[in-house]
PDB file of N, CA and C in Angstrom:
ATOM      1  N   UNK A   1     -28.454  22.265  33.379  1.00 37.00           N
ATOM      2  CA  UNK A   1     -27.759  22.003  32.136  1.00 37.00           C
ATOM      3  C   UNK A   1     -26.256  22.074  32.395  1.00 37.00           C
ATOM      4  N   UNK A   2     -25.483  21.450  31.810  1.00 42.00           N
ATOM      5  CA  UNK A   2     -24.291  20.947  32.243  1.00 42.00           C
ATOM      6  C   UNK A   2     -23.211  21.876  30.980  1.00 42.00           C
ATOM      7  N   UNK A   3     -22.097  22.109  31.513  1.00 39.00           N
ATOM      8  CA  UNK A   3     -21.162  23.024  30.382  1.00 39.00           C
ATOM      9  C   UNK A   3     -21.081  22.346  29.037  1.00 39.00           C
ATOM     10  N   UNK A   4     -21.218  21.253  29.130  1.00 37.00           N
ATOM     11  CA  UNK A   4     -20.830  20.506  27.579  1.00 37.00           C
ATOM     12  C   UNK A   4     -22.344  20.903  26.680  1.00 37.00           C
ATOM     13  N   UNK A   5     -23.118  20.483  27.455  1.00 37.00           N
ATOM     14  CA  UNK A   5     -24.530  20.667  26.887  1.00 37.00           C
ATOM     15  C   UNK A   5     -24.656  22.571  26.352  1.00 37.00           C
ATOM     16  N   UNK A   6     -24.448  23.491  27.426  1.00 36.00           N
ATOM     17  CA  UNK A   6     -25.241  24.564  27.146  1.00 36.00           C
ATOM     18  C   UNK A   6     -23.551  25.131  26.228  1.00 36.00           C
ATOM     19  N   UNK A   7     -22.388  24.915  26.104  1.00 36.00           N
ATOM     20  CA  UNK A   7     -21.394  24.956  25.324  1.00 36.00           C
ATOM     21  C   UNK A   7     -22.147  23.919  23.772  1.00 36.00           C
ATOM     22  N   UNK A   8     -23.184  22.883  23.617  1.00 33.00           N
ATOM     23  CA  UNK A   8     -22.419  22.432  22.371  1.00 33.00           C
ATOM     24  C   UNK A   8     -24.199  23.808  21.796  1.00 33.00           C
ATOM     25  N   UNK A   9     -25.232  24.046  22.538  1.00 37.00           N
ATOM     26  CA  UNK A   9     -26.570  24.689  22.315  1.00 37.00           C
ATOM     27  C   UNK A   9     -26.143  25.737  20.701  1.00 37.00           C
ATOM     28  N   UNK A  10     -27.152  25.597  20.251  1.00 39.00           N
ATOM     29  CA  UNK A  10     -27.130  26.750  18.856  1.00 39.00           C
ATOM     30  C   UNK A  10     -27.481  27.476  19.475  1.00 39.00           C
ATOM     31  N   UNK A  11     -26.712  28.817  19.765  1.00 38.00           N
ATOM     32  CA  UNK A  11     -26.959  30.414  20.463  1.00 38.00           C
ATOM     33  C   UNK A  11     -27.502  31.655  19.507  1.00 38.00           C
ATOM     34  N   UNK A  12     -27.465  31.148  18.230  1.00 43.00           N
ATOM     35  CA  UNK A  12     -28.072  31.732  17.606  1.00 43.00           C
ATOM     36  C   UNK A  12     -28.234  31.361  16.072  1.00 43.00           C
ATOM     37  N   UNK A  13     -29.375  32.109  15.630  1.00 44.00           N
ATOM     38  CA  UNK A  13     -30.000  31.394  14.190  1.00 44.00           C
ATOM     39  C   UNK A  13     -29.941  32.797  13.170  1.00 44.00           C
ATOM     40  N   UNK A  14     -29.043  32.714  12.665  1.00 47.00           N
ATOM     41  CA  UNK A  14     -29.012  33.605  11.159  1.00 47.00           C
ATOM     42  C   UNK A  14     -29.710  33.643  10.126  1.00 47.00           C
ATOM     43  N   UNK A  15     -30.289  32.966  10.068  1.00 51.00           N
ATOM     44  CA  UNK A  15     -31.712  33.423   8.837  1.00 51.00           C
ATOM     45  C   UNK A  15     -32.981  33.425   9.128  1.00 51.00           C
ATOM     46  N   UNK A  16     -33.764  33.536   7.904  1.00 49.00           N
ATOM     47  CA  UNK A  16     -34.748  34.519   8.280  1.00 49.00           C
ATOM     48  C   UNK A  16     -35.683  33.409   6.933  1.00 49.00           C
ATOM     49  N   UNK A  17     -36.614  32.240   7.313  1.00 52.00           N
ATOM     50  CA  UNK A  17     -37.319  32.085   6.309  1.00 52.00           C
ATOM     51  C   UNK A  17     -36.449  30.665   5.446  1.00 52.00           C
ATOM     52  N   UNK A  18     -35.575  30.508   6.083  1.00 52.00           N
ATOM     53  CA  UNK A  18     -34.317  29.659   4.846  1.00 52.00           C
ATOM     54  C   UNK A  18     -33.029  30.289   4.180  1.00 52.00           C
ATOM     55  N   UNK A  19     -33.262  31.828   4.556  1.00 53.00           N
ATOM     56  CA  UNK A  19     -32.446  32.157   3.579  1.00 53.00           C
ATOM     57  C   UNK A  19     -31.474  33.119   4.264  1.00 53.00           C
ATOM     58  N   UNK A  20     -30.418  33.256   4.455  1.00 50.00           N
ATOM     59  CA  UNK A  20     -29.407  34.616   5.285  1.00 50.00           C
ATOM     60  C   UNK A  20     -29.466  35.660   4.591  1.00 50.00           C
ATOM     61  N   UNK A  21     -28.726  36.912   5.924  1.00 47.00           N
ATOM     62  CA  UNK A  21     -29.147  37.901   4.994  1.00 47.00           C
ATOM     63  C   UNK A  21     -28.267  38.454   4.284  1.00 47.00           C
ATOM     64  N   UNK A  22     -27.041  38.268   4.142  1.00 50.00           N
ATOM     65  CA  UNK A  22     -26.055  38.651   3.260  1.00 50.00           C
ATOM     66  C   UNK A  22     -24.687  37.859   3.428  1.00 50.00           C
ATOM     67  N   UNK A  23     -23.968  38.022   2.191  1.00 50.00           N
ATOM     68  CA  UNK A  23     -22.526  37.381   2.813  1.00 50.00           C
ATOM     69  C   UNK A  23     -21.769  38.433   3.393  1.00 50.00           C
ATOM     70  N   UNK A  24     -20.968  38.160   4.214  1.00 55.00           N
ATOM     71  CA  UNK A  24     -19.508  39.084   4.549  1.00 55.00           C
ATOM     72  C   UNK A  24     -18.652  39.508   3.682  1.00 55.00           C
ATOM     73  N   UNK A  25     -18.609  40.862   3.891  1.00 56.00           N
ATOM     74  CA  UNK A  25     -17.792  41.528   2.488  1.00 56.00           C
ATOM     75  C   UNK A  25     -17.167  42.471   3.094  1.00 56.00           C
ATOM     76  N   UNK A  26     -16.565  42.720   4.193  1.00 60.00           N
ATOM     77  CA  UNK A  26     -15.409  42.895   5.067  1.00 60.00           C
ATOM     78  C   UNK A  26     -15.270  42.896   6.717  1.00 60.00           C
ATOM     79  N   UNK A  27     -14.135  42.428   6.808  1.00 53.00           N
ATOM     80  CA  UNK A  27     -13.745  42.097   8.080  1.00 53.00           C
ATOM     81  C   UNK A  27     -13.491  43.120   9.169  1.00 53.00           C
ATOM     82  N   UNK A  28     -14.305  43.125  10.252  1.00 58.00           N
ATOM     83  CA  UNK A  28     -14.100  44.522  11.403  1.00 58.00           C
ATOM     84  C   UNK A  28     -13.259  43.776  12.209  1.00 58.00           C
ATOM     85  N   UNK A  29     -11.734  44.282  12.870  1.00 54.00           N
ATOM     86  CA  UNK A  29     -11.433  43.988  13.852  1.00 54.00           C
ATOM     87  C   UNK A  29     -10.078  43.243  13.270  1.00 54.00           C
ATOM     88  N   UNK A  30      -9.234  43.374  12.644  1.00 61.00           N
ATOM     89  CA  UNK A  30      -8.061  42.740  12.033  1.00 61.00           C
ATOM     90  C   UNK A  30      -8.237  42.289  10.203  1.00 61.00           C
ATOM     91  N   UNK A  31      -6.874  41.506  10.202  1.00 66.00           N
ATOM     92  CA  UNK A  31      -6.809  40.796   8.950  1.00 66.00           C
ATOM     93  C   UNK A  31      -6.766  39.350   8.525  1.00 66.00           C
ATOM     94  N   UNK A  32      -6.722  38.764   9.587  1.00 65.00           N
ATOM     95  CA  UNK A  32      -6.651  37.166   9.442  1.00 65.00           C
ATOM     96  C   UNK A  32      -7.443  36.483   8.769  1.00 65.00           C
ATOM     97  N   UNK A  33      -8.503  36.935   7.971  1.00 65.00           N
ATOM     98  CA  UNK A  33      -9.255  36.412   6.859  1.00 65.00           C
ATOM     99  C   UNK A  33      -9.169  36.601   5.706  1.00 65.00           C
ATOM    100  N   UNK A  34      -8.125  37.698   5.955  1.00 70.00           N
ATOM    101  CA  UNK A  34      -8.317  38.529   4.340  1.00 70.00           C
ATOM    102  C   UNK A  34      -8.096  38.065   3.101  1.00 70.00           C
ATOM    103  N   UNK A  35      -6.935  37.226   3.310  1.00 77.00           N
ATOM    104  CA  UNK A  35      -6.495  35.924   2.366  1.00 77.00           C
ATOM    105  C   UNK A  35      -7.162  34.710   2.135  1.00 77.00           C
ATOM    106  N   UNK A  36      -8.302  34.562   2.927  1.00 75.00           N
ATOM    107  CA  UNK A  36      -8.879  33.471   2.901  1.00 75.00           C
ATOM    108  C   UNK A  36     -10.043  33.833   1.311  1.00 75.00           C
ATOM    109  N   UNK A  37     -10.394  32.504   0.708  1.00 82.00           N
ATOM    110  CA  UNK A  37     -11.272  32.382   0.015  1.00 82.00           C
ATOM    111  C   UNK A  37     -12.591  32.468   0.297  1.00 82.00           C
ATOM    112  N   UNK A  38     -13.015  31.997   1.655  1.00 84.00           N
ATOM    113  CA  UNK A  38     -14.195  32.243   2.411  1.00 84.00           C
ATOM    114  C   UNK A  38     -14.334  32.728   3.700  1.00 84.00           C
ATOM    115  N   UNK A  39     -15.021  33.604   4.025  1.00 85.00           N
ATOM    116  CA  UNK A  39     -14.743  33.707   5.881  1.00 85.00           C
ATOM    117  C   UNK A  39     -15.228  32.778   6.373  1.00 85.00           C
ATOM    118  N   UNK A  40     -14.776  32.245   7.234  1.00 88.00           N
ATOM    119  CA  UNK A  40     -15.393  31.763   8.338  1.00 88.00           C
ATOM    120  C   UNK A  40     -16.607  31.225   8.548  1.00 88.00           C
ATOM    121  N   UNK A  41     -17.512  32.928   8.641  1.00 88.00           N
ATOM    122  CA  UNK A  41     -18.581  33.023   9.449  1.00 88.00           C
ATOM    123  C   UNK A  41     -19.933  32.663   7.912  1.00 88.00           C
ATOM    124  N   UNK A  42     -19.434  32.898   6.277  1.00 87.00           N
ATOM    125  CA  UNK A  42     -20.065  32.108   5.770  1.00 87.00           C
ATOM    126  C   UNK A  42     -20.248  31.003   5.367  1.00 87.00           C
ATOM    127  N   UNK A  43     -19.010  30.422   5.702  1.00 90.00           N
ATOM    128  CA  UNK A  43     -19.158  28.412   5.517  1.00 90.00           C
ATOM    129  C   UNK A  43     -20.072  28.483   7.061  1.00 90.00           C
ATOM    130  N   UNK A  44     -19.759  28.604   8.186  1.00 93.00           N
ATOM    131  CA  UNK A  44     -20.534  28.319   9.462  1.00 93.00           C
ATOM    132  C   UNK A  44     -21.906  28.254   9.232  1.00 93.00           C
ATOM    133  N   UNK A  45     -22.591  29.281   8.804  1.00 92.00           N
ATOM    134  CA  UNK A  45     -24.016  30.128   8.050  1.00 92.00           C
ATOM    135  C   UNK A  45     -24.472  28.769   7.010  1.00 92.00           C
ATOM    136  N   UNK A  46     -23.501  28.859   5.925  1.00 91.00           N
ATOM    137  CA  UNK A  46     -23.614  28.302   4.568  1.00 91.00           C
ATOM    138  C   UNK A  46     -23.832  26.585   4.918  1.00 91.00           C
ATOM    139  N   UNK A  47     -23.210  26.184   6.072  1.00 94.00           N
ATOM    140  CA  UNK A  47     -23.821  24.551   6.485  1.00 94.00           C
ATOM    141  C   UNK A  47     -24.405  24.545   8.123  1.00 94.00           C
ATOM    142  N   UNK A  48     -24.907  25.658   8.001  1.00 95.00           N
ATOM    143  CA  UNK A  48     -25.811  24.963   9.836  1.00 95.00           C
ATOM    144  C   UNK A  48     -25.078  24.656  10.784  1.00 95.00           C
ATOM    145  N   UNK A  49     -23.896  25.351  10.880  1.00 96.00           N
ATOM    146  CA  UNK A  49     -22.858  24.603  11.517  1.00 96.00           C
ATOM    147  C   UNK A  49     -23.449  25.410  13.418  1.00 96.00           C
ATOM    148  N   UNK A  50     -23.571  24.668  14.396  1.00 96.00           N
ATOM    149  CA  UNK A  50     -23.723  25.189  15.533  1.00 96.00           C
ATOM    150  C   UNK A  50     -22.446  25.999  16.525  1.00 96.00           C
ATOM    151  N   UNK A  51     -22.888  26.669  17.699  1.00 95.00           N
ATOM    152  CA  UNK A  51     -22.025  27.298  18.072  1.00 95.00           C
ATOM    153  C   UNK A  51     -20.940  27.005  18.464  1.00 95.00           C
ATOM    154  N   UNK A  52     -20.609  25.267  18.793  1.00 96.00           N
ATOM    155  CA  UNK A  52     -19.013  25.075  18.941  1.00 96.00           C
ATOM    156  C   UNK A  52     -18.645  24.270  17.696  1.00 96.00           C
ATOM    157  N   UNK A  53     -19.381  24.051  16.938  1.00 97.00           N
ATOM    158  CA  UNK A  53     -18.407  23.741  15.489  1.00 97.00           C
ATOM    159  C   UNK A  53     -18.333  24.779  14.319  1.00 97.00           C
ATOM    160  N   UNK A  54     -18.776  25.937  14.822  1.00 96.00           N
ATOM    161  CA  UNK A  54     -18.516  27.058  14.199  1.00 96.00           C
ATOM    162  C   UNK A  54     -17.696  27.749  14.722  1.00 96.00           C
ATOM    163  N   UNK A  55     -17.094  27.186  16.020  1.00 96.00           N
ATOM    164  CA  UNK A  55     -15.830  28.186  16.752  1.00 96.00           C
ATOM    165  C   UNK A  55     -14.655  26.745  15.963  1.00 96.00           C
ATOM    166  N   UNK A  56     -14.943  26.190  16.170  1.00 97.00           N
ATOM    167  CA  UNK A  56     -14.003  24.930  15.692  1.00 97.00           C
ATOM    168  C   UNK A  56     -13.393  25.674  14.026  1.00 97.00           C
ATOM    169  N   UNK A  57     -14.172  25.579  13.277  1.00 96.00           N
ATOM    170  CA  UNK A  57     -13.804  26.498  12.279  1.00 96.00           C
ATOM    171  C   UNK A  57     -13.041  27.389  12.100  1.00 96.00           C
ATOM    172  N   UNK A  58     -13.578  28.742  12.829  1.00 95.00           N
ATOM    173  CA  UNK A  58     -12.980  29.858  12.823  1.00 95.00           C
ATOM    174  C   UNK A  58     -11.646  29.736  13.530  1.00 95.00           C
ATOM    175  N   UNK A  59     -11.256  29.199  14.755  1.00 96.00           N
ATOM    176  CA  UNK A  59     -10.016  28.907  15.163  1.00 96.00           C
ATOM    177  C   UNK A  59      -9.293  27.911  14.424  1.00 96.00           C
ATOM    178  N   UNK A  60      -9.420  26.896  13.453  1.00 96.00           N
ATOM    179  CA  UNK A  60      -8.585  26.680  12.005  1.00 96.00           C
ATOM    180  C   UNK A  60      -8.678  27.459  11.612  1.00 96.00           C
ATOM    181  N   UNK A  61      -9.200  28.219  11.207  1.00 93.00           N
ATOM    182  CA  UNK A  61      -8.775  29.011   9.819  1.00 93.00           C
ATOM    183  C   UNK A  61      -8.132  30.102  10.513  1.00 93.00           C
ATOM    184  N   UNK A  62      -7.997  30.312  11.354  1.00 92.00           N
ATOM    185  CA  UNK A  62      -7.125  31.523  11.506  1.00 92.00           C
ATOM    186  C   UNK A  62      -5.605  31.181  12.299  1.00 92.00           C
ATOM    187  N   UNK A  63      -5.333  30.064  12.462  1.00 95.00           N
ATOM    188  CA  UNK A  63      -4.601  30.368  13.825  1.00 95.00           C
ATOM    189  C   UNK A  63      -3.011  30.734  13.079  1.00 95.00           C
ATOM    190  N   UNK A  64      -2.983  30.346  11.946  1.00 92.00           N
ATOM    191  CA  UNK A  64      -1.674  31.025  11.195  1.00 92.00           C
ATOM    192  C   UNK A  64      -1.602  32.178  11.519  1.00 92.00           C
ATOM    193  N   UNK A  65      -2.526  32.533  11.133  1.00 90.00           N
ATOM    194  CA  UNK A  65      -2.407  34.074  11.158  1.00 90.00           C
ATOM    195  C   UNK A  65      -2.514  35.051  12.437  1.00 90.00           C
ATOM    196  N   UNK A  66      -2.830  34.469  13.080  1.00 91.00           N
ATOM    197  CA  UNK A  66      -3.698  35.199  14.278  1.00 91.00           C
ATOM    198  C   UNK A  66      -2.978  34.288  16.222  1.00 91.00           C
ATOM    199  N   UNK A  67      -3.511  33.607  16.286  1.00 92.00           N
ATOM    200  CA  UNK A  67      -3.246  33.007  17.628  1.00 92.00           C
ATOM    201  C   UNK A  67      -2.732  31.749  17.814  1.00 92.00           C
ATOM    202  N   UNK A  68      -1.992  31.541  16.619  1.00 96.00           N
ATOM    203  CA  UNK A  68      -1.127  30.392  16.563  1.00 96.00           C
ATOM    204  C   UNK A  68      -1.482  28.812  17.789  1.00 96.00           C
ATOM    205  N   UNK A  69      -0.714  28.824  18.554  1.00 98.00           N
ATOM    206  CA  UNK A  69      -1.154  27.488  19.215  1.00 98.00           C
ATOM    207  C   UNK A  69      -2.151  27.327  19.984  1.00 98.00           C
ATOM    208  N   UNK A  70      -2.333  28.702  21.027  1.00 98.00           N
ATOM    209  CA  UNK A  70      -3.273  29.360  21.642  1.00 98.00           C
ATOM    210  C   UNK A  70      -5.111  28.916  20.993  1.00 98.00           C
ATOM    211  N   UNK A  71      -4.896  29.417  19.473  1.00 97.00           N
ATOM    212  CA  UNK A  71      -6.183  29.338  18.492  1.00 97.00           C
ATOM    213  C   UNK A  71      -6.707  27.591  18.412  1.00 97.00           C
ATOM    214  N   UNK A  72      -4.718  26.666  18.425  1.00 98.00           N
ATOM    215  CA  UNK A  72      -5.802  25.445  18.651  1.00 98.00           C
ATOM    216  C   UNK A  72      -5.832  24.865  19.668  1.00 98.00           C
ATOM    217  N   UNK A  73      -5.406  25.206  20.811  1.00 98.00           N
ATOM    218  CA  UNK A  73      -6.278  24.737  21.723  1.00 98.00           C
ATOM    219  C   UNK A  73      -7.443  25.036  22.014  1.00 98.00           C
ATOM    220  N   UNK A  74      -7.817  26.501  21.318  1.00 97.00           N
ATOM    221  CA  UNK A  74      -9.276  26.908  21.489  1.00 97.00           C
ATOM    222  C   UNK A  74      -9.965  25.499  20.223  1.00 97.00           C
ATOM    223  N   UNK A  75      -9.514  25.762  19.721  1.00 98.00           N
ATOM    224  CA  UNK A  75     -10.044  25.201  18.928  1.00 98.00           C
ATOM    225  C   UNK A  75     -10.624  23.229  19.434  1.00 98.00           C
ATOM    226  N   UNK A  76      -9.576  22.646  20.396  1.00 98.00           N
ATOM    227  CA  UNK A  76      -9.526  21.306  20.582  1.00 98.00           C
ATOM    228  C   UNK A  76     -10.639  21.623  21.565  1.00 98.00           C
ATOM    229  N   UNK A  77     -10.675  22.762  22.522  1.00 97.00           N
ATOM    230  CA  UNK A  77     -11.654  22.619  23.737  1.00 97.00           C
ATOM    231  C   UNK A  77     -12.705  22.409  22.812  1.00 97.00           C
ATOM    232  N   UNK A  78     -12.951  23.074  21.801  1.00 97.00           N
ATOM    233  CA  UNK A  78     -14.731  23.160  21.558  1.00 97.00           C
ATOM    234  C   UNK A  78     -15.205  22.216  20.814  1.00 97.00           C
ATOM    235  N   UNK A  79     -13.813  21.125  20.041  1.00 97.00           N
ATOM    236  CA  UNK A  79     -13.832  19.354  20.048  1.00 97.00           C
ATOM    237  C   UNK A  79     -14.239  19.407  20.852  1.00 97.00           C
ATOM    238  N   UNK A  80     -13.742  19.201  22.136  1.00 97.00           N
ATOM    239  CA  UNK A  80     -13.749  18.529  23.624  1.00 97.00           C
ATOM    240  C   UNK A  80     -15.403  18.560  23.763  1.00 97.00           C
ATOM    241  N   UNK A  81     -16.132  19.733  23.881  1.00 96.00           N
ATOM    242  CA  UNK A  81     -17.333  20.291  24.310  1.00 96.00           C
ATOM    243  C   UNK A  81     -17.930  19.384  23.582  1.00 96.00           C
ATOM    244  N   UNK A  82     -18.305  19.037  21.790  1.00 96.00           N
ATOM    245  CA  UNK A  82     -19.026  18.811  20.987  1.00 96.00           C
ATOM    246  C   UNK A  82     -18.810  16.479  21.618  1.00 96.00           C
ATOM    247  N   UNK A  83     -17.824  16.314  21.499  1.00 95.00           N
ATOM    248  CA  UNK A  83     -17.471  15.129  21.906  1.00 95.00           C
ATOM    249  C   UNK A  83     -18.392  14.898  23.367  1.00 95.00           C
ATOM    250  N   UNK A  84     -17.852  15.591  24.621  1.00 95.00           N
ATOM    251  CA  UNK A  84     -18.940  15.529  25.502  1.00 95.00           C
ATOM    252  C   UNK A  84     -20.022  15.600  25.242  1.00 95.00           C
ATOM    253  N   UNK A  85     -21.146  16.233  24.550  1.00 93.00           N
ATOM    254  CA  UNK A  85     -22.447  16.160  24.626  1.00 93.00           C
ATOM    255  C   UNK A  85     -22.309  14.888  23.862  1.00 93.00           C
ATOM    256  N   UNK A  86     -22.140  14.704  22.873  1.00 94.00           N
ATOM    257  CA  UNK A  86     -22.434  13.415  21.890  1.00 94.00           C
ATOM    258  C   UNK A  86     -22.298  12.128  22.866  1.00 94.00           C
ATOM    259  N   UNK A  87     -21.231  12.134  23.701  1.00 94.00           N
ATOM    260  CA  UNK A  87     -21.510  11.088  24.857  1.00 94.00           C
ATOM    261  C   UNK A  87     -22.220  11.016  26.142  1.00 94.00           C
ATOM    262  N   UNK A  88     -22.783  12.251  26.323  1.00 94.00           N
ATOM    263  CA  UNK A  88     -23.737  12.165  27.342  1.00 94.00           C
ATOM    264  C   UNK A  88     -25.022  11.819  26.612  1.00 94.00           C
ATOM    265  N   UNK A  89     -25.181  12.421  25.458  1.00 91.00           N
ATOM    266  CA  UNK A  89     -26.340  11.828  24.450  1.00 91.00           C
ATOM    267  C   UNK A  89     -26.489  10.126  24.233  1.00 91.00           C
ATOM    268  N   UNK A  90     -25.077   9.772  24.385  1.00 90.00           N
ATOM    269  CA  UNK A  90     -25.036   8.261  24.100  1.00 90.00           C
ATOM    270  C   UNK A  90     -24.725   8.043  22.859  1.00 90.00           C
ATOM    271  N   UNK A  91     -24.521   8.675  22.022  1.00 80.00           N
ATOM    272  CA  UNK A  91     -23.995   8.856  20.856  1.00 80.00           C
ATOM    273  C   UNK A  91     -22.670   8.387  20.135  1.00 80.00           C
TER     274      UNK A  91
END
């Protein structure tokens, strides 16, 4: 399996049945969400979003606050990743 492939893989599945098990109702580890209307990690949850378009996310929404240019280039690699598989798919 090739980095684009096991980079774009769902690494993990949050619910249980259809349904998650709670929303996020505070943040461990800083403040860069705190202002936000939603975290992150429940829009990611809330649309099925997989493990590099759920990093895609979270590095927008934070990089004001948090890792400024740094956040989007994280953010463009895990474009990059999701773009590669879709063209090795043929997509």
């Amino acid at each position: 399996m090739g980095s684009a492939e096991y980079a774009y893989s769902d690494l993990c599945d949050l619910s249980i049945n259809g349904k998650y098990a709670k929303k996020t109702t505070e943040q461990v580890g800083g403040t860069h969400y705190k202002n936000k209307k939603i975290e992150p990690i429940d829009y990611i949850v809330s649309n099925d979003l997989n493990f590099c378009e759920g990093n895609v996310v979270k590095y927008i929404t934070r990089y004001k606050e948090k890792g400024g240019i740094e956040d989007l280039k994280k953010a463009k690699q895990y474009i990059d990743f999701i773009i590669s598989n879709l063209e090795l798919k043929g997509k």
